[in-house]
């Protein structure tokens, strides 16, 4: 069955995703190994605790951690990891959450790490019953502020690795870990989108959480890695608040398969192909009026580059956001990475393309740029108007 068939059958549009791994677009292209594992396990019974144990072994092998656990999402993994630092293995405390009376229940986090990834990260912490204690301000955090925020009620310190965090004047992970550990506070790292499966643990993080459905190309799931005792305490949350975040056998099997496939992937070949795509887009954009395009590295150091497309509306006769919206409104819809669109640029991410879709992206860019050049007036929707329209659209669901 072709992709067109499944889209038509479900009554949804076909999309070309050059925005990166996005929950709102269905995350990533699942790897065939993960799909096959899910298909094979779905009609079968399995002892779930044993399957979880096998997954722990695979996660341990890939991350260098002692143990691992698969849950519903990275977001759920952070909630459950926080819960585990409060309850330990006390099942009665686990069943009492989010009531944290009598438990350490404060979680320190740099203010610049309080990100929104579709929901507020701090809510994922509070969901466990914890209280969030911000360290520093939106723009900066220093060692003395972290030290001053830690009290005898501190259960954990959370650290976020993401393109969404404040990029300057933050406490580096190694220093963050040392300061927390000197006060016996465990560190939980949210590394949802990071390719590095070992580095954060080797810097001393106690628990690291990843998304299975981002770069790994697994099913929707979260991967928790850490010491045997800590990961067991996270696992035990399935008998409490983790129940509503549980994964089925298919997500565990699919995540295991995606991790194993990651181990044997030809990462260099993938980079080569990505580079070809980036150069194809650059060539297509080169010399176009009002457009400057360049290849830029991933801001958190993942081994991936993107094309940054800078749009000068006076010359191109269209703003970056109107161009993005026209691409998204076309057939097929081309969804660009618009996280900094108000600055007059967007990115093209090559990581989630099916064969030859890069050609369609190049063609759609050229079509829309030509169309804008021939328009009588500059296409420039006021930014605030666009933002309000997008927010209003949220509430028109389900009609
Ligand atoms: C994507 C993301 C999440 C959410 O991951 P899910 O697995 O979809 O819950 C959390 N934190 C960061 C930094 C992210 O980028």
Coordinates of C-alpha atoms and ligand atoms in Angstrom, one line a residue:
X1 CA 0.0 0.0 0.0
X2 CA 1.5 3.3 -1.0
X3 CA 1.6 6.3 1.3
X4 CA -1.0 8.1 -0.9
X5 CA -3.4 5.3 -0.1
X6 CA -3.0 5.5 3.6
X7 CA -3.4 9.3 3.6
X8 CA -6.5 9.1 1.4
X9 CA -7.9 6.3 3.5
X10 CA -7.5 8.3 6.7
X11 CA -8.7 11.6 5.1
X12 CA -5.4 13.4 5.9
X13 CA -3.0 15.5 3.7
X14 CA 0.3 14.2 2.5
X15 CA 3.2 16.1 4.0
X16 CA 6.8 16.5 3.2
X17 CA 8.6 17.2 6.5
X18 CA 11.7 19.3 6.3
X19 CA 11.1 20.7 9.8
X20 CA 12.8 17.9 11.7
X21 CA 11.2 15.5 14.1
X22 CA 8.0 17.0 15.2
X23 CA 5.3 15.5 17.4
X24 CA 2.6 17.5 15.6
X25 CA 3.6 16.0 12.2
X26 CA 3.8 12.4 13.5
X27 CA 7.4 12.5 14.8
X28 CA 9.7 10.6 12.4
X29 CA 9.8 7.9 9.7
X30 CA 9.7 4.6 11.7
X31 CA 12.5 2.3 10.8
X32 CA 11.5 -0.9 9.0
X33 CA 13.1 -3.0 11.8
X34 CA 10.9 -1.3 14.4
X35 CA 7.8 -1.8 12.2
X36 CA 8.6 -5.5 11.7
X37 CA 9.1 -6.1 15.5
X38 CA 5.8 -4.4 16.3
X39 CA 4.0 -6.3 13.7
X40 CA 5.4 -9.6 15.0
X41 CA 4.7 -9.0 18.7
X42 CA 1.2 -7.4 18.5
X43 CA -0.8 -10.7 18.1
X44 CA 1.2 -12.5 20.8
X45 CA 1.2 -12.7 24.6
X46 CA 4.4 -12.0 26.5
X47 CA 5.4 -11.7 30.1
X48 CA 5.7 -7.9 30.2
X49 CA 8.2 -7.8 33.1
X50 CA 10.5 -10.1 31.2
X51 CA 10.1 -8.1 28.0
X52 CA 10.9 -4.9 30.0
X53 CA 14.0 -6.8 31.4
X54 CA 15.2 -7.6 27.8
X55 CA 14.6 -3.9 26.8
X56 CA 16.7 -2.9 29.8
X57 CA 19.5 -5.0 28.5
X58 CA 19.4 -3.4 25.1
X59 CA 19.2 0.1 26.5
X60 CA 22.2 -0.7 28.8
X61 CA 24.2 -2.0 25.8
X62 CA 23.6 1.2 23.7
X63 CA 24.0 3.7 26.5
X64 CA 26.6 2.2 28.7
X65 CA 24.1 2.5 31.6
X66 CA 23.4 -0.3 34.0
X67 CA 19.8 -0.5 33.2
X68 CA 17.0 1.0 31.1
X69 CA 13.2 1.4 30.9
X70 CA 10.8 2.1 28.1
X71 CA 7.8 4.4 28.9
X72 CA 5.3 6.3 26.9
X73 CA 7.5 9.3 25.9
X74 CA 10.5 11.3 26.9
X75 CA 8.0 13.6 28.7
X76 CA 6.7 10.6 30.7
X77 CA 10.2 9.5 31.4
X78 CA 11.1 12.8 33.0
X79 CA 7.9 12.7 35.1
X80 CA 8.6 9.1 36.2
X81 CA 12.3 9.8 36.8
X82 CA 11.4 12.7 39.1
X83 CA 8.8 10.6 40.9
X84 CA 11.5 7.9 41.5
X85 CA 13.8 10.4 43.1
X86 CA 11.0 11.2 45.6
X87 CA 9.7 7.7 46.4
X88 CA 12.7 5.5 45.9
X89 CA 11.3 1.9 45.9
X90 CA 8.6 2.6 48.6
X91 CA 5.5 1.2 46.9
X92 CA 3.2 2.9 49.4
X93 CA 4.8 6.3 48.5
X94 CA 4.5 5.4 44.8
X95 CA 0.8 4.7 45.2
X96 CA 0.3 8.0 47.1
X97 CA 1.8 10.3 44.4
X98 CA 1.2 13.0 43.4
X99 CA 0.7 13.5 47.2
X100 CA 4.3 14.1 48.3
X101 CA 3.7 14.8 52.0
X102 CA 6.7 13.5 54.0
X103 CA 8.9 13.2 50.9
X104 CA 11.6 15.4 49.5
X105 CA 9.7 17.1 46.7
X106 CA 11.7 20.0 45.2
X107 CA 13.3 19.9 41.8
X108 CA 15.8 22.5 40.8
X109 CA 16.2 23.5 37.1
X110 CA 17.9 26.4 35.4
X111 CA 15.3 29.0 34.4
X112 CA 16.7 29.0 30.9
X113 CA 15.9 25.3 30.7
X114 CA 12.1 25.7 31.3
X115 CA 11.2 25.0 27.7
X116 CA 8.0 24.3 25.9
X117 CA 8.1 21.3 23.6
X118 CA 4.4 21.2 22.9
X119 CA 3.7 21.3 26.6
X120 CA 5.6 23.0 29.4
X121 CA 8.5 20.9 30.7
X122 CA 7.9 22.2 34.2
X123 CA 4.4 20.6 34.1
X124 CA 6.0 17.2 33.4
X125 CA 7.9 17.7 36.7
X126 CA 4.9 19.0 38.7
X127 CA 2.8 16.1 37.4
X128 CA 4.7 13.8 39.8
X129 CA 3.7 16.0 42.7
X130 CA 7.1 17.9 42.8
X131 CA 7.6 21.6 43.1
X132 CA 9.8 23.3 40.5
X133 CA 12.5 25.6 41.9
X134 CA 13.9 27.7 39.0
X135 CA 17.7 28.5 39.2
X136 CA 18.8 31.9 37.9
X137 CA 16.9 33.9 35.3
X138 CA 15.7 33.3 31.7
X139 CA 19.0 34.7 30.5
X140 CA 21.6 33.2 32.8
X141 CA 22.3 30.9 35.8
X142 CA 25.4 30.6 37.9
X143 CA 26.9 28.1 40.3
X144 CA 26.0 30.1 43.4
X145 CA 22.4 30.2 42.3
X146 CA 22.2 26.4 41.9
X147 CA 23.9 25.9 45.3
X148 CA 21.5 28.4 46.9
X149 CA 18.5 26.7 45.4
X150 CA 19.3 23.3 46.9
X151 CA 17.8 22.6 50.3
X152 CA 17.2 19.5 52.4
X153 CA 13.9 19.2 50.5
X154 CA 15.6 18.9 47.1
X155 CA 14.8 15.6 45.4
X156 CA 16.4 16.1 42.0
X157 CA 18.1 18.5 39.6
X158 CA 16.8 18.5 36.0
X159 CA 19.0 19.5 33.0
X160 CA 17.7 19.9 29.5
X161 CA 19.8 19.4 26.3
X162 CA 17.8 21.0 23.5
X163 CA 17.9 23.7 20.8
X164 CA 15.1 25.3 22.8
X165 CA 17.1 26.1 26.0
X166 CA 18.9 29.4 26.6
X167 CA 22.1 28.9 24.7
X168 CA 24.3 31.4 26.7
X169 CA 25.4 31.8 30.3
X170 CA 24.1 28.5 31.5
X171 CA 25.8 26.1 33.9
X172 CA 27.6 23.4 31.8
X173 CA 26.4 19.8 32.5
X174 CA 29.7 18.7 34.1
X175 CA 29.7 21.5 36.6
X176 CA 25.9 21.1 37.2
X177 CA 26.5 17.4 38.0
X178 CA 29.4 18.1 40.3
X179 CA 27.5 20.8 42.3
X180 CA 24.4 18.6 42.6
X181 CA 26.3 15.5 43.6
X182 CA 28.4 17.3 46.2
X183 CA 25.0 17.9 47.9
X184 CA 23.8 14.3 47.2
X185 CA 21.2 15.5 44.6
X186 CA 20.7 13.2 41.6
X187 CA 20.7 14.7 38.1
X188 CA 18.1 13.8 35.5
X189 CA 18.9 14.8 31.9
X190 CA 16.2 15.4 29.3
X191 CA 18.1 14.5 26.1
X192 CA 15.0 13.8 24.0
X193 CA 16.4 14.8 20.6
X194 CA 20.1 14.0 21.2
X195 CA 22.0 11.5 19.2
X196 CA 24.6 11.0 21.9
X197 CA 23.5 7.9 23.8
X198 CA 26.5 7.8 26.1
X199 CA 27.9 11.2 26.7
X200 CA 25.5 12.6 29.3
X201 CA 25.8 9.5 31.5
X202 CA 29.6 9.6 31.2
X203 CA 29.5 13.2 32.4
X204 CA 27.9 11.9 35.6
X205 CA 24.1 12.2 34.9
X206 CA 22.2 9.7 37.1
X207 CA 19.3 9.3 34.7
X208 CA 19.1 10.3 31.0
X209 CA 15.8 10.3 29.1
X210 CA 15.5 10.1 25.2
X211 CA 12.6 9.9 22.8
X212 CA 12.3 6.7 20.8
X213 CA 10.4 8.4 18.1
X214 CA 12.9 11.1 17.2
X215 CA 16.3 10.4 15.7
X216 CA 16.0 6.6 16.5
X217 CA 13.0 6.1 14.2
X218 CA 11.2 4.0 16.8
X219 CA 7.6 3.9 17.9
X220 CA 6.2 6.7 20.2
X221 CA 8.0 5.9 23.4
X222 CA 10.5 7.2 25.9
X223 CA 13.8 5.6 26.9
X224 CA 15.1 6.0 30.5
X225 CA 18.7 5.0 31.2
X226 CA 20.7 5.0 34.4
X227 CA 21.9 3.0 37.4
X228 CA 20.2 -0.3 38.2
X229 CA 18.6 1.0 41.4
X230 CA 17.3 4.3 39.9
X231 CA 15.9 2.7 36.8
X232 CA 14.2 0.1 39.0
X233 CA 12.6 2.9 41.0
X234 CA 11.4 4.5 37.7
X235 CA 10.0 1.1 36.5
X236 CA 8.1 0.7 39.8
X237 CA 6.2 3.9 39.0
X238 CA 4.2 1.8 36.6
X239 CA 2.3 0.7 39.8
X240 CA 1.5 4.3 40.4
X241 CA 1.4 7.4 38.2
X242 CA 3.2 5.6 35.5
X243 CA 0.2 3.4 34.8
X244 CA -1.4 6.1 32.6
X245 CA 1.9 6.5 30.8
X246 CA 2.4 2.8 30.1
X247 CA 3.7 1.3 26.9
X248 CA 2.4 -1.8 25.3
X249 CA 4.4 -4.7 24.1
X250 CA 4.6 -3.3 20.6
X251 CA 6.3 -0.1 21.8
X252 CA 8.9 -2.0 23.8
X253 CA 9.7 -4.4 21.0
X254 CA 9.7 -1.6 18.5
X255 CA 12.1 0.5 20.7
X256 CA 14.4 -2.4 21.1
X257 CA 14.5 -3.0 17.4
X258 CA 15.1 0.7 16.7
X259 CA 18.0 0.8 19.2
X260 CA 19.6 -2.4 17.7
X261 CA 19.2 -1.0 14.2
X262 CA 20.9 2.3 15.3
X263 CA 23.8 0.3 16.5
X264 CA 24.5 -1.1 13.0
X265 CA 23.4 1.8 10.9
X266 CA 25.8 3.3 8.4
X267 CA 25.8 6.7 10.0
X268 CA 28.4 8.1 7.6
X269 CA 26.4 7.0 4.6
X270 CA 23.4 8.8 6.0
X271 CA 25.4 12.0 6.5
X272 CA 26.7 11.8 2.9
X273 CA 23.2 11.5 1.6
X274 CA 22.0 14.4 3.8
X275 CA 24.9 16.5 2.5
X276 CA 23.9 15.8 -1.1
X277 CA 20.4 17.0 -0.3
X278 CA 21.6 20.1 1.4
X279 CA 23.8 21.0 -1.6
X280 CA 20.9 20.4 -4.0
X281 CA 18.8 22.9 -2.1
X282 CA 21.6 25.4 -1.9
X283 CA 22.2 25.2 -5.6
X284 CA 18.5 25.7 -6.2
X285 CA 18.4 28.8 -4.0
X286 CA 21.7 30.3 -5.0
X287 CA 21.4 33.7 -6.8
X288 CA 17.7 34.0 -6.2
X289 CA 16.7 37.6 -5.5
X290 CA 16.3 38.4 -1.8
X291 CA 17.5 34.9 -0.6
X292 CA 20.7 34.0 1.2
X293 CA 21.1 30.3 2.0
X294 CA 23.8 28.6 4.0
X295 CA 24.5 25.2 5.6
X296 CA 24.5 25.5 9.4
X297 CA 25.3 22.9 12.0
X298 CA 22.8 21.6 14.6
X299 CA 22.9 24.0 17.6
X300 CA 23.3 21.2 20.2
X301 CA 26.0 19.4 18.3
X302 CA 24.0 16.5 16.8
X303 CA 25.7 15.2 13.7
X304 CA 23.3 16.9 11.3
X305 CA 23.3 20.1 9.3
X306 CA 20.4 22.1 7.9
X307 CA 20.0 24.8 5.2
X308 CA 19.2 28.2 6.7
X309 CA 17.1 30.2 4.3
X310 CA 17.3 33.9 5.0
X311 CA 14.6 36.0 3.2
X312 CA 14.8 39.7 2.5
X313 CA 11.2 40.7 1.9
X314 CA 12.1 43.9 0.1
X315 CA 14.0 41.9 -2.5
X316 CA 12.2 38.5 -2.5
X317 CA 8.8 40.3 -2.3
X318 CA 7.6 37.9 0.4
X319 CA 8.4 37.5 4.1
X320 CA 10.0 34.3 5.5
X321 CA 6.7 33.4 7.3
X322 CA 4.5 34.0 4.3
X323 CA 6.8 31.8 2.2
X324 CA 6.7 29.1 4.9
X325 CA 2.9 29.3 4.9
X326 CA 2.6 29.1 1.1
X327 CA 4.8 26.0 1.1
X328 CA 2.7 24.5 3.9
X329 CA -0.5 25.3 2.0
X330 CA 0.6 23.6 -1.2
X331 CA 0.0 20.1 -2.5
X332 CA 2.0 18.3 -1.3
X333 CA 2.4 20.5 1.8
X334 CA 6.1 21.2 2.5
X335 CA 6.6 22.0 6.2
X336 CA 9.8 23.9 6.9
X337 CA 11.5 24.4 10.3
X338 CA 10.1 27.7 11.4
X339 CA 11.4 28.0 15.0
X340 CA 13.1 31.4 14.4
X341 CA 10.8 32.6 11.7
X342 CA 10.2 36.1 13.2
X343 CA 13.9 36.7 12.5
X344 CA 13.3 36.4 8.8
X345 CA 14.7 32.9 8.2
X346 CA 13.7 29.2 8.3
X347 CA 15.6 26.0 8.1
X348 CA 15.3 22.9 5.8
X349 CA 16.0 19.7 7.7
X350 CA 17.0 16.7 5.6
X351 CA 16.5 14.0 8.2
X352 CA 12.9 12.9 7.5
X353 CA 12.7 12.6 3.7
X354 CA 11.4 9.7 1.6
X355 CA 13.1 9.1 -1.7
X356 CA 13.1 12.0 -4.1
X357 CA 11.1 14.3 -1.8
X358 CA 14.1 16.7 -1.7
X359 CA 13.4 17.4 -5.4
X360 CA 9.8 18.3 -4.7
X361 CA 11.0 20.6 -1.9
X362 CA 13.4 22.3 -4.3
X363 CA 10.7 22.7 -7.0
X364 CA 8.2 24.1 -4.5
X365 CA 10.7 26.6 -3.2
X366 CA 11.4 27.8 -6.8
X367 CA 7.8 28.0 -7.7
X368 CA 6.8 30.1 -4.6
X369 CA 9.8 32.4 -5.0
X370 CA 9.0 33.0 -8.7
X371 CA 5.4 33.6 -7.8
X372 CA 6.3 36.2 -5.1
X373 CA 8.7 38.0 -7.5
X374 CA 5.9 38.4 -10.0
X375 CA 3.4 39.7 -7.5
X376 CA 2.4 43.4 -7.6
X377 CA 2.9 44.0 -3.9
X378 CA 5.2 42.6 -1.2
X379 CA 3.5 39.6 0.5
X380 CA 3.8 40.5 4.1
X381 CA 1.3 39.4 6.7
X382 CA 1.9 41.3 9.9
X383 CA 3.6 38.8 12.3
X384 CA 1.2 39.5 15.2
X385 CA -1.8 38.8 12.9
X386 CA -0.3 35.4 11.9
X387 CA 0.4 34.5 15.5
X388 CA -3.2 35.3 16.5
X389 CA -4.6 33.4 13.5
X390 CA -2.6 30.3 14.4
X391 CA -3.7 30.5 18.0
X392 CA -7.4 30.9 16.9
X393 CA -7.1 27.9 14.7
X394 CA -6.2 25.7 17.7
X395 CA -9.8 26.2 19.0
X396 CA -11.5 25.3 15.8
X397 CA -10.8 21.6 16.4
X398 CA -12.5 19.2 15.7
X399 CA -14.3 21.0 12.9
Ligands
LIG1 C1 10.7 16.4 22.1 C2 11.1 16.8 23.4 C3 10.5 16.3 24.5 C4 9.2 15.5 24.4 O1 9.5 14.2 24.0 P1 8.4 13.2 23.9 O2 9.1 11.9 23.7 O3 7.6 13.5 22.6 O4 7.6 13.3 25.1 C5 11.0 16.6 25.8 N1 12.1 17.4 25.9 C6 12.7 17.9 24.8 C7 13.9 18.7 25.1 C8 12.3 17.6 23.6 O5 12.9 18.1 22.5

